[in-house]
Amino acid sequence: MTSIPTSERVLAPDLARGFALLLVALAHTASIFLGNTPGVDQTPQGLERPYFVVLFVLVHACALPLFGMMLGYGIVQFADRQEALGQPWPRTRGVLLRRHAWLLVFGVVDGVLLFSGDVLGAYGVIGMVFTLLLLRRGKGFYRLPVLYLCFGLCYLAVLMYLVISGNTGGAAAFPSVEDPSSLAPTYGDAVRERLTEWPMTTAILLSSILFVWVGAWAAKKRVLEEPNRRLLLFGLFGGFGVAIAGALPMGLFAGDYLGMDEETAGLAKLMYEGAGLFGAIGYISLFGLIGMAVGKKRRGVVVTAISALGQRTLSAYLFQSVAWLILSPPFMLGLGGETFVAAACGLGVWLLTVVVAYLMHRRSYRGPAEILVRKLAFATPSARARCC
């Protein structure tokens, strides 16, 4: 068994994963620092108002689908490479199952001890289910995500009609849910809250298997390994066009530019959540085009650094959770409560991980979490027994 050497990796997926961590950081800090989900100030002032419009249109709804699509893309990439190397399917399946089982374990630790919005646990379960039930299906089965996207467009069109015809002059509060663990006065209280929050979050996130499936379909079509400029341009403008149209009412509502009654606000929230997948398609297409433009040419520092971060996604994701625990809670540094403090912390932590990833790349160091998961996933049961 072997993983893909760094020198042979396709640029676009790593760029997308590295950038996705910025979206995750901004979305998570808004939620954690402001104490609610999806992360909004009910009374925005000044520059907070346009910031929330951008946050809801281009970040909040897009981060999770983008992460999920890249998970599916990576699973197919790995399986196809092992098949090309002549590895038998049972052995490849075993590696994937062990990897995602350990991802679930990482998720339990992260979700209970650090951050209840953890996605690793759900992705671990999804990865195992996808490997067992979907990965080896025929080409026809992989066409179903296209039908899902078509259904999504029809769904958004209906919601758009209902929102436009609804009451946009109401005075309903923005539909958000309080995040008790982020507001807990002590670490013990926060852990007790996360013991119930994390399982509920994980159960809700299991629906992300649809995003994973779309990403796997894209990998089967090799849209990033063998990019088609016309297709990527269509994905870029079409994806962002749908995402902006679907999420803009919610963004304007969050920025206090638009009022809604309670029913219309609920419909607008459903529409913005559904539009996020198309925003993720726009982002992936963007990085596919960047990958085409860079090609085999010498890569600049920025491209190299972000792609290096994308190769160390798990380590960076866990580091973010540790950072939020240190920066936000009242029993630590207590920086929560301010919109732009949250944004600055999210951006700052992401930039720090970019720099560290670049330095690790220069020294040919893998991420510590990636090394650990690789050892656990590739080891046979007998080898693990000997180690223990």
Short mmCIF file of N, CA, C and O in Angstrom, two decimals, residues 195-263:
data_model
loop_
_atom_site.label_atom_id
_atom_site.label_comp_id
_atom_site.label_asym_id
_atom_site.label_seq_id
_atom_site.Cartn_x
_atom_site.Cartn_y
_atom_site.Cartn_z
N LEU A 195 -21.27 16.96 25.46
CA LEU A 195 -21.64 15.55 25.51
C LEU A 195 -22.99 15.29 24.85
O LEU A 195 -23.24 14.19 24.34
N THR A 196 -23.85 16.29 24.87
CA THR A 196 -25.14 16.14 24.18
C THR A 196 -25.14 16.87 22.84
O THR A 196 -25.78 16.43 21.89
N GLU A 197 -24.40 17.98 22.73
CA GLU A 197 -24.38 18.75 21.48
C GLU A 197 -23.72 17.97 20.35
O GLU A 197 -24.22 17.95 19.23
N TRP A 198 -22.55 17.36 20.64
CA TRP A 198 -21.80 16.72 19.56
C TRP A 198 -22.56 15.57 18.91
O TRP A 198 -22.60 15.49 17.67
N PRO A 199 -23.19 14.64 19.67
CA PRO A 199 -23.95 13.58 18.99
C PRO A 199 -25.07 14.13 18.12
O PRO A 199 -25.30 13.61 17.02
N MET A 200 -25.75 15.18 18.57
CA MET A 200 -26.83 15.75 17.76
C MET A 200 -26.27 16.39 16.49
O MET A 200 -26.82 16.21 15.40
N THR A 201 -25.16 17.12 16.63
CA THR A 201 -24.53 17.73 15.46
C THR A 201 -24.09 16.68 14.47
O THR A 201 -24.29 16.82 13.25
N THR A 202 -23.49 15.61 14.97
CA THR A 202 -23.01 14.53 14.11
C THR A 202 -24.16 13.88 13.35
O THR A 202 -24.05 13.60 12.15
N ALA A 203 -25.25 13.64 14.06
CA ALA A 203 -26.41 13.02 13.41
C ALA A 203 -26.94 13.91 12.28
O ALA A 203 -27.29 13.43 11.19
N ILE A 204 -26.98 15.22 12.52
CA ILE A 204 -27.46 16.15 11.49
C ILE A 204 -26.50 16.17 10.29
O ILE A 204 -26.92 16.18 9.13
N LEU A 205 -25.20 16.11 10.59
CA LEU A 205 -24.20 16.21 9.53
C LEU A 205 -24.11 14.95 8.66
O LEU A 205 -23.46 14.97 7.61
N LEU A 206 -24.74 13.86 9.07
CA LEU A 206 -24.69 12.65 8.26
C LEU A 206 -25.35 12.85 6.90
O LEU A 206 -25.04 12.13 5.95
N SER A 207 -26.22 13.85 6.80
CA SER A 207 -26.82 14.16 5.49
C SER A 207 -25.77 14.66 4.50
O SER A 207 -26.04 14.72 3.29
N SER A 208 -24.58 14.99 4.99
CA SER A 208 -23.50 15.45 4.10
C SER A 208 -23.02 14.37 3.16
O SER A 208 -22.21 14.64 2.26
N ILE A 209 -23.50 13.14 3.33
CA ILE A 209 -23.12 12.08 2.40
C ILE A 209 -23.52 12.45 0.97
O ILE A 209 -22.89 12.00 0.00
N LEU A 210 -24.54 13.29 0.82
CA LEU A 210 -24.93 13.75 -0.52
C LEU A 210 -23.83 14.62 -1.13
O LEU A 210 -23.54 14.53 -2.32
N PHE A 211 -23.20 15.47 -0.30
CA PHE A 211 -22.09 16.29 -0.80
C PHE A 211 -20.90 15.40 -1.16
O PHE A 211 -20.23 15.63 -2.18
N VAL A 212 -20.65 14.40 -0.33
CA VAL A 212 -19.56 13.47 -0.58
C VAL A 212 -19.78 12.73 -1.90
O VAL A 212 -18.86 12.54 -2.69
N TRP A 213 -21.02 12.37 -2.15
CA TRP A 213 -21.37 11.64 -3.37
C TRP A 213 -21.14 12.51 -4.60
O TRP A 213 -20.63 12.05 -5.62
N VAL A 214 -21.51 13.79 -4.51
CA VAL A 214 -21.27 14.71 -5.63
C VAL A 214 -19.77 14.84 -5.89
O VAL A 214 -19.31 14.84 -7.03
N GLY A 215 -18.99 14.95 -4.81
CA GLY A 215 -17.54 15.03 -4.97
C GLY A 215 -16.96 13.77 -5.57
O GLY A 215 -16.03 13.83 -6.40
N ALA A 216 -17.50 12.61 -5.18
CA ALA A 216 -17.03 11.34 -5.75
C ALA A 216 -17.36 11.26 -7.24
O ALA A 216 -16.55 10.77 -8.04
N TRP A 217 -18.54 11.76 -7.60
CA TRP A 217 -18.89 11.79 -9.03
C TRP A 217 -17.91 12.65 -9.81
O TRP A 217 -17.45 12.29 -10.90
N ALA A 218 -17.57 13.82 -9.24
CA ALA A 218 -16.61 14.71 -9.90
C ALA A 218 -15.25 14.02 -10.05
O ALA A 218 -14.57 14.18 -11.07
N ALA A 219 -14.86 13.23 -9.04
CA ALA A 219 -13.59 12.51 -9.12
C ALA A 219 -13.64 11.42 -10.19
O ALA A 219 -12.66 11.19 -10.90
N LYS A 220 -14.78 10.73 -10.29
CA LYS A 220 -14.92 9.72 -11.33
C LYS A 220 -14.81 10.34 -12.72
O LYS A 220 -14.30 9.71 -13.66
N LYS A 221 -15.30 11.56 -12.86
CA LYS A 221 -15.20 12.28 -14.13
C LYS A 221 -13.83 12.94 -14.31
O LYS A 221 -13.55 13.51 -15.35
N ARG A 222 -13.00 12.90 -13.25
CA ARG A 222 -11.65 13.47 -13.27
C ARG A 222 -11.67 14.94 -13.69
O ARG A 222 -10.85 15.39 -14.49
N VAL A 223 -12.58 15.69 -13.08
CA VAL A 223 -12.75 17.08 -13.49
C VAL A 223 -11.56 17.95 -13.10
O VAL A 223 -11.36 19.03 -13.69
N LEU A 224 -10.78 17.53 -12.10
CA LEU A 224 -9.61 18.30 -11.70
C LEU A 224 -8.31 17.72 -12.25
O LEU A 224 -7.34 18.45 -12.45
N GLU A 225 -8.27 16.40 -12.48
CA GLU A 225 -7.07 15.79 -13.06
C GLU A 225 -7.00 16.03 -14.57
O GLU A 225 -5.91 16.23 -15.12
N GLU A 226 -8.15 16.02 -15.23
CA GLU A 226 -8.21 16.24 -16.67
C GLU A 226 -9.21 17.38 -16.93
O GLU A 226 -10.29 17.17 -17.47
N PRO A 227 -8.84 18.60 -16.52
CA PRO A 227 -9.81 19.70 -16.52
C PRO A 227 -10.24 20.12 -17.92
O PRO A 227 -9.45 20.15 -18.86
N ASN A 228 -11.52 20.44 -18.01
CA ASN A 228 -12.10 20.99 -19.23
C ASN A 228 -12.46 22.44 -18.92
O ASN A 228 -13.31 22.73 -18.08
N ARG A 229 -11.80 23.37 -19.60
CA ARG A 229 -11.96 24.78 -19.29
C ARG A 229 -13.42 25.22 -19.40
O ARG A 229 -13.92 25.95 -18.54
N ARG A 230 -14.11 24.79 -20.44
CA ARG A 230 -15.50 25.20 -20.63
C ARG A 230 -16.38 24.69 -19.49
O ARG A 230 -17.23 25.43 -18.97
N LEU A 231 -16.17 23.43 -19.09
CA LEU A 231 -16.95 22.87 -17.98
C LEU A 231 -16.67 23.61 -16.68
O LEU A 231 -17.59 23.90 -15.91
N LEU A 232 -15.40 23.92 -16.42
CA LEU A 232 -15.05 24.61 -15.18
C LEU A 232 -15.59 26.03 -15.17
O LEU A 232 -16.03 26.53 -14.12
N LEU A 233 -15.59 26.71 -16.31
CA LEU A 233 -16.19 28.04 -16.37
C LEU A 233 -17.69 27.99 -16.12
O LEU A 233 -18.26 28.85 -15.43
N PHE A 234 -18.33 26.96 -16.67
CA PHE A 234 -19.76 26.77 -16.42
C PHE A 234 -20.01 26.53 -14.92
O PHE A 234 -20.94 27.09 -14.34
N GLY A 235 -19.16 25.69 -14.31
CA GLY A 235 -19.30 25.43 -12.88
C GLY A 235 -19.03 26.67 -12.05
O GLY A 235 -19.72 26.91 -11.04
N LEU A 236 -18.06 27.49 -12.48
CA LEU A 236 -17.72 28.70 -11.74
C LEU A 236 -18.88 29.70 -11.75
O LEU A 236 -19.37 30.11 -10.69
N PHE A 237 -19.33 30.08 -12.94
CA PHE A 237 -20.37 31.11 -13.04
C PHE A 237 -21.75 30.56 -12.66
O PHE A 237 -22.53 31.24 -11.99
N GLY A 238 -22.03 29.31 -13.09
CA GLY A 238 -23.31 28.72 -12.72
C GLY A 238 -23.41 28.46 -11.24
O GLY A 238 -24.44 28.76 -10.61
N GLY A 239 -22.34 27.89 -10.66
CA GLY A 239 -22.36 27.57 -9.24
C GLY A 239 -22.50 28.81 -8.37
O GLY A 239 -23.38 28.89 -7.50
N PHE A 240 -21.65 29.81 -8.62
CA PHE A 240 -21.73 31.03 -7.81
C PHE A 240 -23.01 31.81 -8.11
O PHE A 240 -23.56 32.47 -7.21
N GLY A 241 -23.49 31.74 -9.34
CA GLY A 241 -24.73 32.43 -9.67
C GLY A 241 -25.90 31.90 -8.85
O GLY A 241 -26.67 32.68 -8.26
N VAL A 242 -26.03 30.57 -8.79
CA VAL A 242 -27.10 29.96 -8.01
C VAL A 242 -26.90 30.23 -6.52
O VAL A 242 -27.85 30.55 -5.79
N ALA A 243 -25.64 30.11 -6.06
CA ALA A 243 -25.36 30.31 -4.64
C ALA A 243 -25.69 31.73 -4.19
O ALA A 243 -26.30 31.94 -3.13
N ILE A 244 -25.31 32.70 -4.99
CA ILE A 244 -25.57 34.10 -4.62
C ILE A 244 -27.06 34.40 -4.64
O ILE A 244 -27.61 35.01 -3.70
N ALA A 245 -27.75 33.94 -5.68
CA ALA A 245 -29.19 34.18 -5.76
C ALA A 245 -29.92 33.50 -4.60
O ALA A 245 -30.87 34.07 -4.03
N GLY A 246 -29.48 32.28 -4.23
CA GLY A 246 -30.16 31.55 -3.17
C GLY A 246 -29.87 32.05 -1.77
O GLY A 246 -30.72 31.99 -0.88
N ALA A 247 -28.65 32.56 -1.56
CA ALA A 247 -28.26 32.96 -0.20
C ALA A 247 -28.41 34.45 0.05
O ALA A 247 -28.39 34.89 1.21
N LEU A 248 -28.57 35.25 -0.99
CA LEU A 248 -28.61 36.71 -0.82
C LEU A 248 -29.75 37.18 0.09
O LEU A 248 -29.52 38.05 0.95
N PRO A 249 -30.98 36.65 -0.03
CA PRO A 249 -32.03 37.11 0.89
C PRO A 249 -31.65 36.90 2.36
O PRO A 249 -31.90 37.77 3.19
N MET A 250 -31.03 35.75 2.66
CA MET A 250 -30.62 35.48 4.04
C MET A 250 -29.50 36.42 4.46
O MET A 250 -29.45 36.90 5.59
N GLY A 251 -28.57 36.69 3.52
CA GLY A 251 -27.49 37.61 3.83
C GLY A 251 -28.00 39.01 4.10
O GLY A 251 -27.57 39.69 5.04
N LEU A 252 -28.94 39.48 3.29
CA LEU A 252 -29.53 40.81 3.50
C LEU A 252 -30.31 40.87 4.81
O LEU A 252 -30.32 41.89 5.50
N PHE A 253 -30.95 39.76 5.16
CA PHE A 253 -31.67 39.68 6.44
C PHE A 253 -30.68 39.73 7.60
O PHE A 253 -30.89 40.44 8.59
N ALA A 254 -29.57 38.97 7.49
CA ALA A 254 -28.57 38.96 8.55
C ALA A 254 -27.91 40.33 8.70
O ALA A 254 -27.57 40.75 9.81
N GLY A 255 -27.73 41.06 7.57
CA GLY A 255 -27.13 42.39 7.62
C GLY A 255 -28.11 43.50 7.96
O GLY A 255 -27.74 44.68 7.94
N ASP A 256 -29.34 43.13 8.24
CA ASP A 256 -30.38 44.09 8.62
C ASP A 256 -30.71 45.06 7.48
O ASP A 256 -31.08 46.21 7.71
N TYR A 257 -30.57 44.58 6.25
CA TYR A 257 -30.98 45.37 5.10
C TYR A 257 -32.40 45.01 4.68
O TYR A 257 -33.01 45.73 3.88
N LEU A 258 -32.90 43.89 5.19
CA LEU A 258 -34.19 43.36 4.75
C LEU A 258 -34.91 42.76 5.95
O LEU A 258 -34.29 42.07 6.77
N GLY A 259 -36.21 43.04 6.06
CA GLY A 259 -37.01 42.45 7.12
C GLY A 259 -37.86 41.31 6.58
O GLY A 259 -38.19 41.28 5.39
N MET A 260 -38.19 40.37 7.44
CA MET A 260 -39.03 39.24 7.05
C MET A 260 -39.92 38.85 8.22
O MET A 260 -39.57 39.08 9.38
N ASP A 261 -41.06 38.24 7.88
CA ASP A 261 -41.83 37.62 8.96
C ASP A 261 -41.21 36.25 9.25
O ASP A 261 -40.31 35.79 8.56
N GLU A 262 -41.72 35.60 10.29
CA GLU A 262 -41.10 34.35 10.75
C GLU A 262 -41.16 33.25 9.69
O GLU A 262 -40.19 32.52 9.48
N GLU A 263 -42.29 33.14 9.00
CA GLU A 263 -42.43 32.09 7.99
C GLU A 263 -41.48 32.32 6.82
O GLU A 263 -40.81 31.40 6.35
#
